[in-house]
Structure formats: structure tokens, C-alpha cells
mmCIF file of C-alpha atoms and ligand atoms in Angstrom:
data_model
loop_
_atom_site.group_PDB
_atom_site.id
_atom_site.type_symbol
_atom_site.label_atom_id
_atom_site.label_comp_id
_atom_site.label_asym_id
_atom_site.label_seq_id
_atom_site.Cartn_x
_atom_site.Cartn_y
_atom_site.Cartn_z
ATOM 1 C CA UNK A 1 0.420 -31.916 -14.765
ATOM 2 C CA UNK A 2 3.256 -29.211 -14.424
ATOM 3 C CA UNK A 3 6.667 -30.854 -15.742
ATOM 4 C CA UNK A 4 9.316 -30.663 -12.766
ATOM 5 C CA UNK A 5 12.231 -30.809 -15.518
ATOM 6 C CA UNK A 6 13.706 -27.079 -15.704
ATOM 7 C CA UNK A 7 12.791 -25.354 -18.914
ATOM 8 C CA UNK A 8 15.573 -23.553 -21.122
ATOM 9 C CA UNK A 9 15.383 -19.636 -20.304
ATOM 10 C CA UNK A 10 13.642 -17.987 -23.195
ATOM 11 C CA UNK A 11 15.715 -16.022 -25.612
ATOM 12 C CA UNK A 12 14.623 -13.486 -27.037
ATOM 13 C CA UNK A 13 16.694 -10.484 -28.048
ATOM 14 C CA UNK A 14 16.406 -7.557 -26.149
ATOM 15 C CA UNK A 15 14.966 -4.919 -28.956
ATOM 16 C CA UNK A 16 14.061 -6.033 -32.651
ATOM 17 C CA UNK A 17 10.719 -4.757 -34.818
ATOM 18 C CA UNK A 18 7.472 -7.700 -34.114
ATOM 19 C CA UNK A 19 8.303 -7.387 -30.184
ATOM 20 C CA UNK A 20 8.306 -5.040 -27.197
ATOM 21 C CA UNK A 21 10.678 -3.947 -24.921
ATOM 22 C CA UNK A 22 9.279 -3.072 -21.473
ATOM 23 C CA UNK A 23 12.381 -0.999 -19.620
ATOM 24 C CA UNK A 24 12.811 0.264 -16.028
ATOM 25 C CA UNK A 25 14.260 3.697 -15.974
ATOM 26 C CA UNK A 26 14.972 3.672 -12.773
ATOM 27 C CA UNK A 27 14.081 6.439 -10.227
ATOM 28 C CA UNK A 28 15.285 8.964 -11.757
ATOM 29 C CA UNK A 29 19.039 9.428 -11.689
ATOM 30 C CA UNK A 30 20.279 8.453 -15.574
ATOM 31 C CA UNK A 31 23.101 7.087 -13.801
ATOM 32 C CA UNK A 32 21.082 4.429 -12.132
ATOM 33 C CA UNK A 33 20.132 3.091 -15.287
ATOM 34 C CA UNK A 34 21.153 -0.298 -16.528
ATOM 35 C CA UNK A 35 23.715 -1.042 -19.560
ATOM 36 C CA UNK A 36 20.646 -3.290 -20.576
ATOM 37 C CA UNK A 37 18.302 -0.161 -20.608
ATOM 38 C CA UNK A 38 21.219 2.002 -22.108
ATOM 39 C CA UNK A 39 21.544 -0.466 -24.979
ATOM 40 C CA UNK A 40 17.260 -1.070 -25.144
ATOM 41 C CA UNK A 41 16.419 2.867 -25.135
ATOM 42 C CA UNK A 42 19.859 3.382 -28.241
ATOM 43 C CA UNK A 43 18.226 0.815 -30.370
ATOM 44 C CA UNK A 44 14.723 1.360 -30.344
ATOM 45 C CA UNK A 45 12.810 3.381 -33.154
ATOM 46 C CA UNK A 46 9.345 4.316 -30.874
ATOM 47 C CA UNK A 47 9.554 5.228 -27.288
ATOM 48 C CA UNK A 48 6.935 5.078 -24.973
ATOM 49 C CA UNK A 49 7.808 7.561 -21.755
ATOM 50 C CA UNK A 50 5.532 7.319 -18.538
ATOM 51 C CA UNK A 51 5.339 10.173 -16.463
ATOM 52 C CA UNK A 52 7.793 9.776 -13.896
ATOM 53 C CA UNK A 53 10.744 8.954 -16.109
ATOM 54 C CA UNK A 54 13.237 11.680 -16.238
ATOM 55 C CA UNK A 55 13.969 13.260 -19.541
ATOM 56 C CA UNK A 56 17.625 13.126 -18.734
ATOM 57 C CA UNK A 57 17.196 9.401 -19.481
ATOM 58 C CA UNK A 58 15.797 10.356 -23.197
ATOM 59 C CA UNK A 59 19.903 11.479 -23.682
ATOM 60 C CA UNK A 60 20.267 7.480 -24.959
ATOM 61 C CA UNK A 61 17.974 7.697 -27.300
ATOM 62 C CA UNK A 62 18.330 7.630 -30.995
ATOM 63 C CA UNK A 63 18.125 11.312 -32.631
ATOM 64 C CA UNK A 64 15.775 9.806 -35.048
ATOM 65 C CA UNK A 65 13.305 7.574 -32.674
ATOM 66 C CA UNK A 66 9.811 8.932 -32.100
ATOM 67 C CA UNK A 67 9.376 9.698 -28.170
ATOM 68 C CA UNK A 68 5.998 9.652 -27.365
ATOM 69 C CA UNK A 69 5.161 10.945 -23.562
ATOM 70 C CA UNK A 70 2.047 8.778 -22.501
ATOM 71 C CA UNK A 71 0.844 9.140 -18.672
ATOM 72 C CA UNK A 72 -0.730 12.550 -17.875
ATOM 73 C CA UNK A 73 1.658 14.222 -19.582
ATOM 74 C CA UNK A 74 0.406 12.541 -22.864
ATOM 75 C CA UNK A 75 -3.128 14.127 -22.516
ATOM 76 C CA UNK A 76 -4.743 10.477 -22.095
ATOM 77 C CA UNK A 77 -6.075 10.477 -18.972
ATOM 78 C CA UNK A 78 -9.527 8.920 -19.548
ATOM 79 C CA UNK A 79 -8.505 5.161 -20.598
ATOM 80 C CA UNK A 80 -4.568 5.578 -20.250
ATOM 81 C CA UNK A 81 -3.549 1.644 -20.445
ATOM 82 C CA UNK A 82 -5.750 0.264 -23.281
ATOM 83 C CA UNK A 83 -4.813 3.850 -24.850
ATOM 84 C CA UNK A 84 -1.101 3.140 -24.762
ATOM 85 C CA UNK A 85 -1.394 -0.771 -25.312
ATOM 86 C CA UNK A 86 -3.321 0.394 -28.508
ATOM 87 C CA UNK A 87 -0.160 2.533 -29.585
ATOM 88 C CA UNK A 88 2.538 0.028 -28.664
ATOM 89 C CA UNK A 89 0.595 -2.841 -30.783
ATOM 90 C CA UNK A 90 0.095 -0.306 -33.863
ATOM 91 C CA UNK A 91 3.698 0.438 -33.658
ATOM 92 C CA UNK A 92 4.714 -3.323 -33.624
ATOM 93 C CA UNK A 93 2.333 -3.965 -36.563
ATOM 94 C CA UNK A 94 4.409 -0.677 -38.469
ATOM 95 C CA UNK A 95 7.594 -2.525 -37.941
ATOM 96 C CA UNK A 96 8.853 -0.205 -35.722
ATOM 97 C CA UNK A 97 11.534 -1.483 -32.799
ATOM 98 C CA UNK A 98 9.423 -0.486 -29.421
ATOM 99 C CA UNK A 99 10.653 0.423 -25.973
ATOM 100 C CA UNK A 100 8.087 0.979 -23.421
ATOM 101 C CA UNK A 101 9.636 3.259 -20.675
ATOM 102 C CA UNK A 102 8.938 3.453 -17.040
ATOM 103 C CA UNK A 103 9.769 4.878 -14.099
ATOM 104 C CA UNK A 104 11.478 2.589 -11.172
ATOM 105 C CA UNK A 105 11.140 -1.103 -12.224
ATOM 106 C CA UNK A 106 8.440 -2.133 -14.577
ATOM 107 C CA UNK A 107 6.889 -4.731 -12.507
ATOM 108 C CA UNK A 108 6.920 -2.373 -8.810
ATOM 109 C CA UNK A 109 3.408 -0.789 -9.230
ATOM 110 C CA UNK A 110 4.008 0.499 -12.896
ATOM 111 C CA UNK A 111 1.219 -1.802 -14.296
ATOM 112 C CA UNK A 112 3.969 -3.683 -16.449
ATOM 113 C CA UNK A 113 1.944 -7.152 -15.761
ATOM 114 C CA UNK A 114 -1.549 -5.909 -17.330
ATOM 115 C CA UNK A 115 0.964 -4.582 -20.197
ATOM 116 C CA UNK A 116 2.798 -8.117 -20.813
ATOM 117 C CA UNK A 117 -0.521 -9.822 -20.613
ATOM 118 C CA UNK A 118 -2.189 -7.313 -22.956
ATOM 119 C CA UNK A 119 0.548 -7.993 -25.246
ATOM 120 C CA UNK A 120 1.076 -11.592 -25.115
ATOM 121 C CA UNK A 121 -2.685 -12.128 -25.963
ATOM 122 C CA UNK A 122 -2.143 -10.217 -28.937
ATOM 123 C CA UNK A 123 1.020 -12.291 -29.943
ATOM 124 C CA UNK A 124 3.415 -9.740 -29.227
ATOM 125 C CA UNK A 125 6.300 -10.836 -27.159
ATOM 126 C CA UNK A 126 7.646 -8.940 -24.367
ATOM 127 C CA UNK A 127 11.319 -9.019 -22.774
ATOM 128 C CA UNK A 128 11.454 -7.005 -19.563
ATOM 129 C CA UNK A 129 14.511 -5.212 -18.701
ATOM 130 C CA UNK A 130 14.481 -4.301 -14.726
ATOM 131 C CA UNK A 131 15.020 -0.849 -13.253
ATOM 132 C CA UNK A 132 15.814 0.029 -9.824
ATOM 133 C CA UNK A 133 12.738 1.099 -7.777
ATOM 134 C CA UNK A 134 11.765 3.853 -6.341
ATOM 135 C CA UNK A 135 11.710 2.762 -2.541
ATOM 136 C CA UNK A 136 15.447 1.241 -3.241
ATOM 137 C CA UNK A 137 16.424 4.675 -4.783
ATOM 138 C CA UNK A 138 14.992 6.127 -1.448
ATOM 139 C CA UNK A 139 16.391 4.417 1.214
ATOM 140 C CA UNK A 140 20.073 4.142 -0.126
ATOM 141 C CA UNK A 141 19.813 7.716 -0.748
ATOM 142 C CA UNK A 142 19.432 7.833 2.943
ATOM 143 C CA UNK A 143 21.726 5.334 3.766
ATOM 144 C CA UNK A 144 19.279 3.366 5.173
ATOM 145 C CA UNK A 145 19.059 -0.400 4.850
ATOM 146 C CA UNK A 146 15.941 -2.000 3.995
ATOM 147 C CA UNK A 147 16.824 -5.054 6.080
ATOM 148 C CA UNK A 148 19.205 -5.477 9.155
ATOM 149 C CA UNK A 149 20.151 -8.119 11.227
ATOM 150 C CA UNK A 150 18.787 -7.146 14.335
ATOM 151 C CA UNK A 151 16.326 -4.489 13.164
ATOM 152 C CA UNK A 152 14.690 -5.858 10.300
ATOM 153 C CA UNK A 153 14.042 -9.919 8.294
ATOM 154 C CA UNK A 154 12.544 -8.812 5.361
ATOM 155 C CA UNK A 155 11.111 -5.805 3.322
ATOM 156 C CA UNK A 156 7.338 -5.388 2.276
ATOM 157 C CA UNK A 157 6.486 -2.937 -0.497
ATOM 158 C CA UNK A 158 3.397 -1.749 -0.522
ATOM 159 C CA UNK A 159 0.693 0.419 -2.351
ATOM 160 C CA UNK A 160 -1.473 3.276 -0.444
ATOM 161 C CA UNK A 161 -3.451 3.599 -3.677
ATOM 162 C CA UNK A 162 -6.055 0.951 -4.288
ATOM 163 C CA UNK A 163 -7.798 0.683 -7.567
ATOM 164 C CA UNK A 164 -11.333 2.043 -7.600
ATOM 165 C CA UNK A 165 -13.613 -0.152 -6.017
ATOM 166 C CA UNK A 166 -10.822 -2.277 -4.357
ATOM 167 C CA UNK A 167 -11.092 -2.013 -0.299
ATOM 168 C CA UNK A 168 -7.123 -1.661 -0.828
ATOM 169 C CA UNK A 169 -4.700 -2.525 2.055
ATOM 170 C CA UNK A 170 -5.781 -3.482 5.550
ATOM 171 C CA UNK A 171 -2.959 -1.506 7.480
ATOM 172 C CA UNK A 172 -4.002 -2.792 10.016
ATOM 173 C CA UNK A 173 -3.123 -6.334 9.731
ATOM 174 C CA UNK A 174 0.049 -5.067 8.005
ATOM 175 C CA UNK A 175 1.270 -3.505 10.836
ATOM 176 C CA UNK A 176 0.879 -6.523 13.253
ATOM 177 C CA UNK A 177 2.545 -8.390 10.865
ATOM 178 C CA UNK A 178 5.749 -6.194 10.191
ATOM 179 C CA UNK A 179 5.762 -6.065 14.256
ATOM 180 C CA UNK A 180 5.996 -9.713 14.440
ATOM 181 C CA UNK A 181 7.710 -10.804 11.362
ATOM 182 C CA UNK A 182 10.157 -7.464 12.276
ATOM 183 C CA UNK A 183 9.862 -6.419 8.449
ATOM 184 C CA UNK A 184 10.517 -2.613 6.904
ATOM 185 C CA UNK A 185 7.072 -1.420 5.175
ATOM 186 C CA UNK A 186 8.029 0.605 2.151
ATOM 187 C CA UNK A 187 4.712 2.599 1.033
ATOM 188 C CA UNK A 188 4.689 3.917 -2.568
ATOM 189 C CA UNK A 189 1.625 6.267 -3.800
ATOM 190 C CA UNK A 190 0.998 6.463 0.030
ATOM 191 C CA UNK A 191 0.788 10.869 0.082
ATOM 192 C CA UNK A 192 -3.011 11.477 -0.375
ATOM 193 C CA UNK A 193 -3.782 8.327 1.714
ATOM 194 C CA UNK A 194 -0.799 9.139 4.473
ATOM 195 C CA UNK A 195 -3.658 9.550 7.164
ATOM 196 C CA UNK A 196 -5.375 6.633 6.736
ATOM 197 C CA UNK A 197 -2.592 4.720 6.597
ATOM 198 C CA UNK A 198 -0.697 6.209 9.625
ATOM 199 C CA UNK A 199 -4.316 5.883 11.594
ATOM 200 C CA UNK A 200 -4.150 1.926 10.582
ATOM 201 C CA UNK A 201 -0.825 1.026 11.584
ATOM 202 C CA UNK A 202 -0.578 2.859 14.494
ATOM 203 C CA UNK A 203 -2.933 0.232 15.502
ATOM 204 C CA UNK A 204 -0.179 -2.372 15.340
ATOM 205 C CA UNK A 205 2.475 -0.171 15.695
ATOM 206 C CA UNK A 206 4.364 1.437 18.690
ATOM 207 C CA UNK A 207 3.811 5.532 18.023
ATOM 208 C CA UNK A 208 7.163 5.582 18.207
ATOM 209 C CA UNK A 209 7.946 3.418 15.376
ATOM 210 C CA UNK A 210 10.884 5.323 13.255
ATOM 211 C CA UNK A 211 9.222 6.559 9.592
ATOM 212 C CA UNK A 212 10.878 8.541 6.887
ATOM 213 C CA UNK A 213 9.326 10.172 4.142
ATOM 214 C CA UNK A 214 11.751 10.586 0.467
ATOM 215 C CA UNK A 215 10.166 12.786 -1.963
ATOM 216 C CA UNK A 216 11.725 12.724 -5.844
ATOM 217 C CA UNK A 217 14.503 10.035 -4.326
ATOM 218 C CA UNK A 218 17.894 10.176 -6.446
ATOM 219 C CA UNK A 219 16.980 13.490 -7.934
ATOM 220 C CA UNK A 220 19.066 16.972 -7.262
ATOM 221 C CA UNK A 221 15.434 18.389 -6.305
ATOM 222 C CA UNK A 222 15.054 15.257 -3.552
ATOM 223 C CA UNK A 223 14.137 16.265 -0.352
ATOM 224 C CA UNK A 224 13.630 14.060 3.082
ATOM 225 C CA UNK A 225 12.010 14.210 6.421
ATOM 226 C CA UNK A 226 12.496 11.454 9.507
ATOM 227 C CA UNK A 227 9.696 11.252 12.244
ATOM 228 C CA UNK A 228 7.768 8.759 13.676
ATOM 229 C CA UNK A 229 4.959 6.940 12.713
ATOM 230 C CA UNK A 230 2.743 9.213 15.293
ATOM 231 C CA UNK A 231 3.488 12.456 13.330
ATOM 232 C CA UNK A 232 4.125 10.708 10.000
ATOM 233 C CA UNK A 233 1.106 13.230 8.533
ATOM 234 C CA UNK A 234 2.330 16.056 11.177
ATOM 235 C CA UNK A 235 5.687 16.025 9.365
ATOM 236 C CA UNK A 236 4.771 15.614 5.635
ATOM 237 C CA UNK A 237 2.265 18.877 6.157
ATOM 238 C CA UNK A 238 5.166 20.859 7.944
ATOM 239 C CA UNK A 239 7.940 19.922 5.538
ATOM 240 C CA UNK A 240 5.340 20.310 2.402
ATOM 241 C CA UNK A 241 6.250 16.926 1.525
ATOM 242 C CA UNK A 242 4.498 15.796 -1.793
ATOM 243 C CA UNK A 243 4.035 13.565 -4.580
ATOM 244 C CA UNK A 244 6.289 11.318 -5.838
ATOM 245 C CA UNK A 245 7.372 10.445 -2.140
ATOM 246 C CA UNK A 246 8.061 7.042 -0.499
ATOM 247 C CA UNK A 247 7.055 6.379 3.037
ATOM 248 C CA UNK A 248 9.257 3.982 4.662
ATOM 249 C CA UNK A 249 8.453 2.851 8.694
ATOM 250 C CA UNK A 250 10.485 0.836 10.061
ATOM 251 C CA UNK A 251 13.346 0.144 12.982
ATOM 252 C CA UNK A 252 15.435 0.654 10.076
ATOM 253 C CA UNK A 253 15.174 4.109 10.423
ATOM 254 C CA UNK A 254 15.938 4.824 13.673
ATOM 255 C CA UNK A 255 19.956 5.701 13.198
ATOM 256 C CA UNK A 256 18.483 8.484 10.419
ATOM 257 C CA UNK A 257 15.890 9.666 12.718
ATOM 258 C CA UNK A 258 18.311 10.681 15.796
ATOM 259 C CA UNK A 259 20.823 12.119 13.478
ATOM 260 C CA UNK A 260 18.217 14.601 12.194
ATOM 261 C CA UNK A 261 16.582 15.232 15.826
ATOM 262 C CA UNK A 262 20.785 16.050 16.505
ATOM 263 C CA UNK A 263 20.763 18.254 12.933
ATOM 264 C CA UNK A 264 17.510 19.955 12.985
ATOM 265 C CA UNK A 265 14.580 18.911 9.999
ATOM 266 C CA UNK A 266 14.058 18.102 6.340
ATOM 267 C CA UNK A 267 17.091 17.109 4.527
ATOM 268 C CA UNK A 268 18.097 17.530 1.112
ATOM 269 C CA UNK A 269 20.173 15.975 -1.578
ATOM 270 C CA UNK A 270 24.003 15.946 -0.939
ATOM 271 C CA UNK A 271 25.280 16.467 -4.205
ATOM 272 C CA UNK A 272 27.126 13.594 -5.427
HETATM 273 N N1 SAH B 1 7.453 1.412 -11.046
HETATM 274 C C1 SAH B 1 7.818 2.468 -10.153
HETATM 275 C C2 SAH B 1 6.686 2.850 -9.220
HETATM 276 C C3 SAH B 1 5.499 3.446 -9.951
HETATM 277 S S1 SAH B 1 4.227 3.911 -8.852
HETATM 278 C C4 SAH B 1 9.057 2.051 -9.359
HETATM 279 O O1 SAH B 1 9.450 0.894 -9.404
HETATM 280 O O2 SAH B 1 9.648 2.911 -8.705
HETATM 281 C C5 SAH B 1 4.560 5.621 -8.621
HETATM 282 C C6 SAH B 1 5.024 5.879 -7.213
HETATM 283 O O3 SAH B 1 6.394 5.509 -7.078
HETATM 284 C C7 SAH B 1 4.987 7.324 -6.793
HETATM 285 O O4 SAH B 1 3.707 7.731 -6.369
HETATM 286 C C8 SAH B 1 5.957 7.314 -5.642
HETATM 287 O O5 SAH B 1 5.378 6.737 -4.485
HETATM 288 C C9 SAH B 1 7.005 6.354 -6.143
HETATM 289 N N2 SAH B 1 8.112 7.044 -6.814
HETATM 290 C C10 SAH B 1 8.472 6.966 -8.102
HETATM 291 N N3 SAH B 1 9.590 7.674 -8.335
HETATM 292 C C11 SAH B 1 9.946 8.230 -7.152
HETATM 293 C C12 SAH B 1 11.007 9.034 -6.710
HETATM 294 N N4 SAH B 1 11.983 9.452 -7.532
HETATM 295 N N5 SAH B 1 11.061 9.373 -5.404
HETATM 296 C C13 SAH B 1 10.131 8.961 -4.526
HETATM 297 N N6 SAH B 1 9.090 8.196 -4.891
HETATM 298 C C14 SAH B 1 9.003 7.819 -6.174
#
């Protein structure tokens, strides 16, 4: 039977050597990183860097720690996540203190659950130090909110990349559900699926449903487009809109799509 008394929070430190340290880096920005991931990434001896972190982040590191880029970057592309669970748990065994970096928030599509699992089964504990994700980099870059009194109750994130062999999302049944629960879809990993996904909720979604796309949000290089959801693909091919982009659709967005109909297209970075 599951005890209904509340259980003590479980202390661990944030970085010492028989443990890992799983640490959102945020979207990209250093400056969006947390004083908990400041401290983490200063104190740890072996670094573990997914793709989509930015090197500027690497600045808090210790001169001494061994930075090891895993992702594609890392040449590992077979069997990547038994391939770096493998490293992190040889590392632990070496004594070494352990930060496993990645991009956004660890547990927002970066496979940080199949990592804590894979870890804990081993006897490893794991303390998780959040990062801000990617579609909240996005948005707020836009000055966009992700929920609104009258325009939107709640937020959905979603992936537009299924695992092999999963059917993946129905977007479908997604988009009668944001319509009648009046909720902001936030699409990560949605680029090389956009038509599929665009075809699917335009079957629950007015055409004229406001959609943004953010490409490398927080970043001096990010770049933005506003449509609709009827020339979602339309736009992304025109404005050359790529990977790592969020696609948000939503009410939300209608303020930012009228200003840029007023302003002409794609917008980039203001510098801050
Ligand atoms: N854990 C990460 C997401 C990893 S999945 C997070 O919380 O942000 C990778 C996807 O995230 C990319 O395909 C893209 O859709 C999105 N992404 C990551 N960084 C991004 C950025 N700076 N700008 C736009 N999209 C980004």
C-alpha cells in the first residue's frame, strides 16, 4: 500500500565522485543558465556535452575537467545512449565528479529519464538540476506567452519525432483537443515532420490558426517566422527555416503574427 505520510525530500549534494549530476544548459544563452548549473558544471571533474549545448556554457568549467562531446558530435551515432551511459558509469567507478550536460531541461525530450533509470539500476544516484527549455526560450524571445487568459488554459509540449517503430503523435486528436481545451501546442523536433503534422491538425484546426516557427531560440544566430497553421510548411521552406526550431500554434500568437504582416517577414534576434 503507498504510505500517504509525506516523505523527507532526498538530499543529496549536488556534485561529489560515486554520483551523477544530470544538468540543463538551457537553450542556449549562458546567461539563462542556473546558479545551480553554474556551481554543478565549476565542480565537476568529467563533463558529458550533448549536441545542442552551447560551448559558451563550457566557460564554467574547470580548466582541468575532461569535456567529452557525446551526441553526433561525439562520433557515436550507432548506440548513442547505452554508449554514453557506459562512459558516465566508468567515470563514476574512476572516482571522478560527473556532470552530464544537456541542452534545454534534462527531462523535455533530452532522454534524461532512460538516463536516471539506467543509472539508478546500476546504483548510481542521480540529482537533476533543471534548465530552461527550448520552447520557453522561444516564445519569450518573442514575447509571446505560452498561456493567456482569454487566448490560451494551458500549454502542451509536444514531440514531432517518434521513436522508430512508434506510430508517434495523432495530430489529429491533438488538435481537437487544444481547440477545445483552448491550449498552446509547442512542437519540438517537429522540422522534417512539419507536413505531416500541419496536414493533421489542420484537421482540428481553423487554417487560420496563428503558428510561429523559432529556429536556434536565445541565440545571436536566432531567427523567426509567424504564419498560420495553413502555410506553416509554406513559410519554413520560404524563410529556410531549419533544425533546431520550435513550432508553436496557437491564439497565442496572433499579436506576433499581425505585427510581422505590418513589418514585412522573418525576424531576427534583437540584440540584447
Ligand atoms: N531537452 C531539450 C530538448 C531536446 S530535443 C530542451 O528542453 O530544450 C531537441 C529539440 O529541441 C530540437 O530539435 C528543437 O526542436 C528544440 N531545440 C533545442 N534547442 C533549441 C533552440 N535553441 N531553439 C529552437 N529549438 C531548440
Amino acid at each position: 500500500m503507498i504510505s500517504t505520510q509525506a516523505l523527507p525530500l532526498r538530499t543529496l549534494p549536488l556534485t561529489a565522485p560515486g554520483q551523477v549530476t544530470l544538468v540543463g544548459a538551457g537553450p542556449g544563452d549562458p546567461e539563462l543558465l542556473t546558479l545551480k548549473a553554474v556551481r554543478a558544471i565549476g565542480a565537476a571533474t568529467v563533463l558529458l556535452v550533448d549536441d545542442l549545448v552551447n560551448d559558451a556554457v563550457l566557460a564554467h568549467a574547470s580548466p582541468r575537467a575532461r569535456i567529452i562531446h557525446v551526441g553526433k558530435r561525439g562520433g557515436c551515432k550507432s548506440t548513442p545512449q547505452s554508449f554514453i551511459e557506459k562512459l558516465m558509469i566508468q567515470a563514476v567507478q574512476e572516482g571522478e565528479v560527473v556532470v552530464r550536460l544537456k541542452g534545454g531541461d534534462p527531462f523535455i525530450f533530452g532522454r534524461g529519464g532512460e538516463e536516471v533509470e539506467h543509472l539508478q539500476a546500476v546504483g548510481i544516484p542521480v540529482t537533476v538540476v533543471n534548465g530552461i527549455t527550448a520552447g520557453l526560450a522561444a516564445v519569450s524571445s518573442l514575447n509571446v506567452p505560452l498561456t493567456h487568459r482569454e487566448h490560451a488554459h494551458g500549454v502542451i509540449f509536444v514531440t514531432g519525432h517518434a521513436k522508430p517503430g512508434d506510430s508517434g503523435t495523432d495530430w489529429t486528436a491533438l488538435a481537437h483537443c487544444a481547440r477545445e481545451a483552448k491550449l498552446t501546442l509547442v512542437i519540438y523536433m517537429g522540422i522534417s515532420s512539419a507536413s505531416a503534422i500541419q496536414a493533421g491538425l489542420l484537421q482540428g484546426l481553423p487554417a487560420s490558426t496563428p503558428a510561429a516557427i523559432v529556429q536556434r531560440a536565445s541565440l545571436p544566430q536566432q531567427r523567426h517566422a509567424a504564419c498560420t497553421l495553413a502555410n506553416l510548411v509554406e513559410t519554413l521552406q520560404a524563410e529556410q527555416l531549419g533544425s533546431p526550431s520550435i513550432l508553436v500554434v496557437g491564439d497565442v500568437i496572433s499579436g506576433l503574427a499581425q505585427l510581422q504582416q505590418d513589418t514585412g517577414a522573418a525576424g531576427a534576434r534583437q540584440a540584447a
